[in-house]
Every structure is written in C-alpha cells, then in structure tokens.
Tab-separated table of C-alpha atoms in Angstrom:
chain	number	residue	atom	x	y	z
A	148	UNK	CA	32.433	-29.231	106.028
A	149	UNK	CA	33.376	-29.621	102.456
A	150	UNK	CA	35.235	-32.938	102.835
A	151	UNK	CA	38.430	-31.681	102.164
A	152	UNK	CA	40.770	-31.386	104.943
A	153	UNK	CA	44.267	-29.673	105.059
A	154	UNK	CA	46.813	-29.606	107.758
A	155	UNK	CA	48.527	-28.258	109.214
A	156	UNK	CA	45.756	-25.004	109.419
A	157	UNK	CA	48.750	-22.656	110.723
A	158	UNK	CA	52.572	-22.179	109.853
A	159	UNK	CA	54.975	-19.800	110.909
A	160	UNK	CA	58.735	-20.535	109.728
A	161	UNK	CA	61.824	-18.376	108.546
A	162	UNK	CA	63.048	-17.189	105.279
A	163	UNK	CA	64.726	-19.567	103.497
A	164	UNK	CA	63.320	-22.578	105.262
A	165	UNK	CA	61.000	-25.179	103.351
A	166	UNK	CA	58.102	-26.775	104.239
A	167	UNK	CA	55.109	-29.278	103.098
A	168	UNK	CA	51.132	-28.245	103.288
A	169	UNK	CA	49.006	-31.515	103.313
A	170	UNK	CA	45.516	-31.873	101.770
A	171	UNK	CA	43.400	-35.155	101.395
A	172	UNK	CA	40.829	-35.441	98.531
A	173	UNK	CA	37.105	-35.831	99.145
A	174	UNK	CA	36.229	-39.349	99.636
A	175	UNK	CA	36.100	-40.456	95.603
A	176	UNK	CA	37.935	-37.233	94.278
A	177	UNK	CA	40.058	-38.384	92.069
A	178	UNK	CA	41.438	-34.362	91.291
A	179	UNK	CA	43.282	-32.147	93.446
A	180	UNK	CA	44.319	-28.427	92.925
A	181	UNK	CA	46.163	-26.179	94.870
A	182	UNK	CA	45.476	-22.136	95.279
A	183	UNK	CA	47.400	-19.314	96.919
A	184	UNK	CA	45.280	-16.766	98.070
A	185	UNK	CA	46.991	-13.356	98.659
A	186	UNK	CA	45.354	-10.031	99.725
A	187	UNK	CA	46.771	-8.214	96.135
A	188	UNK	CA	46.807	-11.474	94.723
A	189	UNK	CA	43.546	-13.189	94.890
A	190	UNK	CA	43.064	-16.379	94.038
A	191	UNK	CA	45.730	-17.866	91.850
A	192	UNK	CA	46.009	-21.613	90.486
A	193	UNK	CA	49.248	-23.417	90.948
A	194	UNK	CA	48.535	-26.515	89.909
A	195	UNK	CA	46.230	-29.373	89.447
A	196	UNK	CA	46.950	-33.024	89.410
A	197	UNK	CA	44.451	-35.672	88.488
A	198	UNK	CA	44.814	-39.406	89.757
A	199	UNK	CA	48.682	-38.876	90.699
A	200	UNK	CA	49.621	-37.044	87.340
A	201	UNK	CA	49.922	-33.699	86.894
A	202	UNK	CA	47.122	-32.481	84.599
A	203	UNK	CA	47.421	-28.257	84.568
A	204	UNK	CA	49.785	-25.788	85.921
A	205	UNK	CA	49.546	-22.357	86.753
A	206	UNK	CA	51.986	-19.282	87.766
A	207	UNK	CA	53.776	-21.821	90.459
A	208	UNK	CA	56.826	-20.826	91.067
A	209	UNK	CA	60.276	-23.074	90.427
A	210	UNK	CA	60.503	-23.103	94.390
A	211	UNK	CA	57.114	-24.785	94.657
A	212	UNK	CA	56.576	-28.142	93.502
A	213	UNK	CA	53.826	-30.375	94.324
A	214	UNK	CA	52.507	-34.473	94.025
A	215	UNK	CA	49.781	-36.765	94.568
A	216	UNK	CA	49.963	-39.903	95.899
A	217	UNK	CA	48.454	-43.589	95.365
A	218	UNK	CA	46.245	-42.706	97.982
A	219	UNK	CA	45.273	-39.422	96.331
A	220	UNK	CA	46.352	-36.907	98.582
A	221	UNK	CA	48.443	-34.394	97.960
A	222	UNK	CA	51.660	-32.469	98.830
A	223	UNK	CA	52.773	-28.926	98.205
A	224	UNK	CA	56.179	-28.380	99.236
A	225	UNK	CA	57.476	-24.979	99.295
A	226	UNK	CA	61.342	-24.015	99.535
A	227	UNK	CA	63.853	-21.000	100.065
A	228	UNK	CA	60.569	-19.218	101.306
A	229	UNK	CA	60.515	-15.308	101.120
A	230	UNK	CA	58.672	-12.881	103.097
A	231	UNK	CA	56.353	-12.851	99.870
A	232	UNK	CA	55.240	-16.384	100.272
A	233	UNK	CA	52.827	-15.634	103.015
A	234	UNK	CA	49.463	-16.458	102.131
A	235	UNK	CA	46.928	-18.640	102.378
A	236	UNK	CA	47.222	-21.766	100.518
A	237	UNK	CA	43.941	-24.051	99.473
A	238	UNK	CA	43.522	-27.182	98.330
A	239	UNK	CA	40.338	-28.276	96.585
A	240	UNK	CA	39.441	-31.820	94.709
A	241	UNK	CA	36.704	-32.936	92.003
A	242	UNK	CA	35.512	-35.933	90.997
A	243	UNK	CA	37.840	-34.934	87.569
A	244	UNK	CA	38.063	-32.059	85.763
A	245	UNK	CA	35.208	-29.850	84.486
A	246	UNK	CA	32.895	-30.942	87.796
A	247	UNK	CA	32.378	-29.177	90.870
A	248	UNK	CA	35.373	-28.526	92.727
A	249	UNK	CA	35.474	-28.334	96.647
A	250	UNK	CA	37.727	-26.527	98.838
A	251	UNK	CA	39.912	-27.178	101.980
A	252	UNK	CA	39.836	-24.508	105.115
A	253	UNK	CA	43.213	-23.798	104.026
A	254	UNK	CA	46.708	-23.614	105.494
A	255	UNK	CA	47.729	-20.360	106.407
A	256	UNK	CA	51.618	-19.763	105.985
A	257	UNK	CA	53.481	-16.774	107.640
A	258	UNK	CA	57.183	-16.613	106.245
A	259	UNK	CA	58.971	-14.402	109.101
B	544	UNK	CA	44.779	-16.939	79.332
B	545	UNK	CA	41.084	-16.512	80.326
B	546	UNK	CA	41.100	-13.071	82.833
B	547	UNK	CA	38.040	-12.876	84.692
B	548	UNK	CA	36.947	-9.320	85.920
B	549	UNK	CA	34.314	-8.860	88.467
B	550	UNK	CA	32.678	-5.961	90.037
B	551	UNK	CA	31.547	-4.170	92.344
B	552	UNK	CA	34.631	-5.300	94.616
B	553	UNK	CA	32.449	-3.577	98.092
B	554	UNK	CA	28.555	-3.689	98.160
B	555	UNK	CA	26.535	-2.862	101.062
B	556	UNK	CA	22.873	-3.542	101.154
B	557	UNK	CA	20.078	-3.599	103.714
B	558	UNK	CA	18.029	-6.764	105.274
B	559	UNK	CA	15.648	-7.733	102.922
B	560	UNK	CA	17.168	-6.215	99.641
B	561	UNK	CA	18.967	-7.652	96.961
B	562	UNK	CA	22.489	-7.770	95.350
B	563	UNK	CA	23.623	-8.467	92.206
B	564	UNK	CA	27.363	-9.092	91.377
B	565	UNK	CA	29.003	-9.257	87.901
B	566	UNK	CA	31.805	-10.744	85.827
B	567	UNK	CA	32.998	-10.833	82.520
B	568	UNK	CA	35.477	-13.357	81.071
B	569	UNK	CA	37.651	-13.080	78.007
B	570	UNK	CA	38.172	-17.104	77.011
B	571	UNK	CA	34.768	-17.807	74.435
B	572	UNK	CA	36.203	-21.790	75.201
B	573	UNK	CA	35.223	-21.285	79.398
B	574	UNK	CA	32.098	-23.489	79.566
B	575	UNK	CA	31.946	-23.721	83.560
B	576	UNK	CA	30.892	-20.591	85.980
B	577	UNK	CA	30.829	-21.580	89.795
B	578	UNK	CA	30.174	-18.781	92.552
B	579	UNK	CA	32.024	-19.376	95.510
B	580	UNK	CA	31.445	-17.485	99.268
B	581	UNK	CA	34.347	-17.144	101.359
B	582	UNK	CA	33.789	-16.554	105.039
B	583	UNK	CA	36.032	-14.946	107.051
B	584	UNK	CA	38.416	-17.611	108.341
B	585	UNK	CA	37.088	-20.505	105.698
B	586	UNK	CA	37.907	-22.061	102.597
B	587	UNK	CA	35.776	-20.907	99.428
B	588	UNK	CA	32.730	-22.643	99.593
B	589	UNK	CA	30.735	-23.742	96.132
B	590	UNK	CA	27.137	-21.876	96.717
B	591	UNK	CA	26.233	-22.357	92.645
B	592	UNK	CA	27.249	-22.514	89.333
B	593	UNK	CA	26.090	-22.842	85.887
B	594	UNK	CA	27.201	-23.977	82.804
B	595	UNK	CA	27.278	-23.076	79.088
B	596	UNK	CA	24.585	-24.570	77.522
B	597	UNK	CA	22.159	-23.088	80.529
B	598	UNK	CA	21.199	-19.353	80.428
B	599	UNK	CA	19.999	-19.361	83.752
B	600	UNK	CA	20.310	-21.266	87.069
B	601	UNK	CA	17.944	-20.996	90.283
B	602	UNK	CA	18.781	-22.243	93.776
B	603	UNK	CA	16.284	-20.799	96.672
B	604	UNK	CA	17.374	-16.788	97.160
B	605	UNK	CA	19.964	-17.175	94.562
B	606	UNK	CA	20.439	-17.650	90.749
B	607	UNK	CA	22.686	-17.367	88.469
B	608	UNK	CA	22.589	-15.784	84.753
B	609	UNK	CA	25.306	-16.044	81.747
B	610	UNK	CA	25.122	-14.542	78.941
B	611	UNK	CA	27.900	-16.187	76.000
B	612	UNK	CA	27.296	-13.872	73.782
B	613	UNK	CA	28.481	-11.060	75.810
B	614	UNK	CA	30.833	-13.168	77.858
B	615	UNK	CA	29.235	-12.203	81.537
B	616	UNK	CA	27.614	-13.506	83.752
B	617	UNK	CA	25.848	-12.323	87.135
B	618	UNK	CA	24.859	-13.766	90.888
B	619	UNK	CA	21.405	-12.339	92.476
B	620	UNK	CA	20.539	-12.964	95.523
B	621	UNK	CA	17.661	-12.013	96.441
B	622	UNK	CA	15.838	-11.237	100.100
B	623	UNK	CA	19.393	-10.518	101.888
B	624	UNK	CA	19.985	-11.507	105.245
B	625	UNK	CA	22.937	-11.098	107.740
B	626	UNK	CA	24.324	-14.480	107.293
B	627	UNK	CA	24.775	-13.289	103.305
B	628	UNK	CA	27.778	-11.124	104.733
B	629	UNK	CA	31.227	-12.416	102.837
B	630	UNK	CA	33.600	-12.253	99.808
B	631	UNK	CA	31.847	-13.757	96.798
B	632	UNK	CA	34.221	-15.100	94.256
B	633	UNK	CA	33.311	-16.252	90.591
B	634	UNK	CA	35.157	-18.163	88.295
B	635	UNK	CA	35.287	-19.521	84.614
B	636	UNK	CA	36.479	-22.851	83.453
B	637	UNK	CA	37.897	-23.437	79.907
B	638	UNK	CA	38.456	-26.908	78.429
B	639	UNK	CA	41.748	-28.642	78.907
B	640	UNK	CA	42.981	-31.664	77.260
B	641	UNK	CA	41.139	-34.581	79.016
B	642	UNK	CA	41.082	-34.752	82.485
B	643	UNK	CA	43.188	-31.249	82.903
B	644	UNK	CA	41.031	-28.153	84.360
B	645	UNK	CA	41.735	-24.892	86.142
B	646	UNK	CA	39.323	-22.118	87.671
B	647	UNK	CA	40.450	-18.954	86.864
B	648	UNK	CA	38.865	-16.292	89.609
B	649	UNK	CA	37.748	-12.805	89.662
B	650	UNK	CA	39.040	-10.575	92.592
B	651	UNK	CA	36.158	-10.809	95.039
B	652	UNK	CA	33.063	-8.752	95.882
B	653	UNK	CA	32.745	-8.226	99.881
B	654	UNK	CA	28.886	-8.034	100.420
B	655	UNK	CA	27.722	-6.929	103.387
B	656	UNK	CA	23.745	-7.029	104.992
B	657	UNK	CA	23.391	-4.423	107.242
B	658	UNK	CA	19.867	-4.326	109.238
C-alpha cells in the first residue's frame, strides 16, 4: 500500500457526461500529480500541483481541469467525455518536487 | 520536451536468470531516474531509482546504472523469480522552476519469469 488512495477505483458513464476522480496525498505529501495511462498511450502527465498551486502541466486537455485543496487532496474533473477518454487515471504525491513520487491504485474510467 | 525511449518492450526469461532493461533520454537537464513495476491491476509502484550525480545504485536482486554521458540508463535484476512477472516502467526527471516537477515515462517492458 503506497499511501495514496483514489476513489472511486471504477467508473462507467456516457459520452458527454462529466465527472470527478478523487485522490488523497500521502500523509505529509505536500505534491500531487495526475497520469492517464492508455494502452497506445502510456503513461502521460497531466498535471502536477504542489501545496494547492499548480506547479507543471502536461498534454491535459481543455476538458480536463484539476485542483488541490487546503487539505491537500486533489480533484480531476473531466467533462464532455469521449469514447477516447477511457483509461486509467493515477494519482501520485511527493514530499515536493524532485523526491520520490508514489502512486495511487488508480481509477479506472470507461466512457460508453 | 525530454522523450524517454525504452526497450525491449516483451522479455521472457527463465527462474533464476537475469534481465536487463534499457532507456535512453534526450533532456541532458533530467537529473532523476526512478523504475517503477506495474502489476496487473495496481498502480506503478517505485522499486528504485537513482540520481545524477550516482553512476550506480544497488538494492538486493536489483540495481540500477546511468550513464550521462550517453544519456541511458539500465535496470538488472538479477536471480529472477516468478513474482518478477510485470510491466517495468522508467522515467527521467528534469528540473523545473522550484517546487514544479514531472516524470516523463518510457513505454513499458512486460517481463515475464517462466520456470
């Protein structure tokens, strides 16, 4: 168990719809990052926030947009979802950037 | 960006052998190489890494090597067993500006121990 835990582990929703993947930090992590994890894709960054300001963005989409709270953990809200969207989506933390980064079991989102 | 290229993407080995994975990067700036396993089912989990100013990192069966010079750098691992069976993933980390940081990953080698 890394520490990380994401939720909901499973979602299945329509084209078009939006919805919110949930991760909470490590216990101290003061970093999170989100990954989509595709099987032509790899594993791609979105984005990486760092005490509740956004610190390094990757290929995220306009539809996607993400946050972290006071509390540190963090939200990934995806919208108008296509077919495409379907992947696996992983959250990991660090104690800040540059350190060992930990990952979540992942949500796994089927866009139908 | 830094591209990170990593081969073989399928290796099969017996019980008791070794394996050896590789990956370049392109980004001279990446100080930071982790090696992640991915289970089937699981997140990415952190198994070793090594940074810039090491040549050489040793954890039990495995260890790490980087070369800067020729911008790769390798996993070994070393007395296989079944358990060993997964995707390996590595990854380079460049400087940002303060607290800012991304892993950029290769595509995955799939190891598998037969016995």
């Amino acid at each position: 168990d890394s520490g990380v835990t994401q939720t909901p582990k499973h979602l299945i929703t329509a084209t078009g719809q939006r919805v919110t993947l949930r991760c909470s930090p490590r216990s101290g992590d003061l970093s999170v990052y989100w990954y989509q994890q595709s099987l032509d894709q790899g594993l791609q960054f979105l984005i990486q926030y760092y005490n509740g300001e956004e610190r390094a963005k990757g290929n995220i989409l306009e539809r996607f947009s993400a946050q972290q709270f006071p509390d540190l953990h963090s939200e990934l809200n995806l919208s108008s979802l296509e077919l495409g969207d379907s992947a696996l989506y992983f959250c990991a933390s660090s104690v800040r950037g540059w350190t060992e980064a930990f990952f979540g079991q992942g949500t796994r989102l089927t866009v139908v | 960006g830094e591209n990170v290229e990593q081969h073989p993407s399928t290796l099969s080995v017996q019980e008791g052998d070794s394996a050896v994975i590789k990956c370049t990067y392109s980004d001279s700036a990446s100080n930071y190489f982790p090696w992640y396993k991915q289970e089937l089912g699981k997140g990415p989990q952190l198994i070793i890494d090594i940074r810039s100013n090491v040549g050489e990192k040793k954890d039990q069966r495995i260890a790490v090597t980087l070369n800067k010079t020729a911008k790769h750098f390798s996993l070994h691992i070393t007395e296989t067993q079944p358990e060993d069976s997964a995707v390996y993933f590595c990854a380079a980390s460049y400087p940002g500006t303060g607290t800012a940081s991304k892993l950029t990953f290769g595509t995955g080698t799939r190891l598998q121990v037969t016995l």
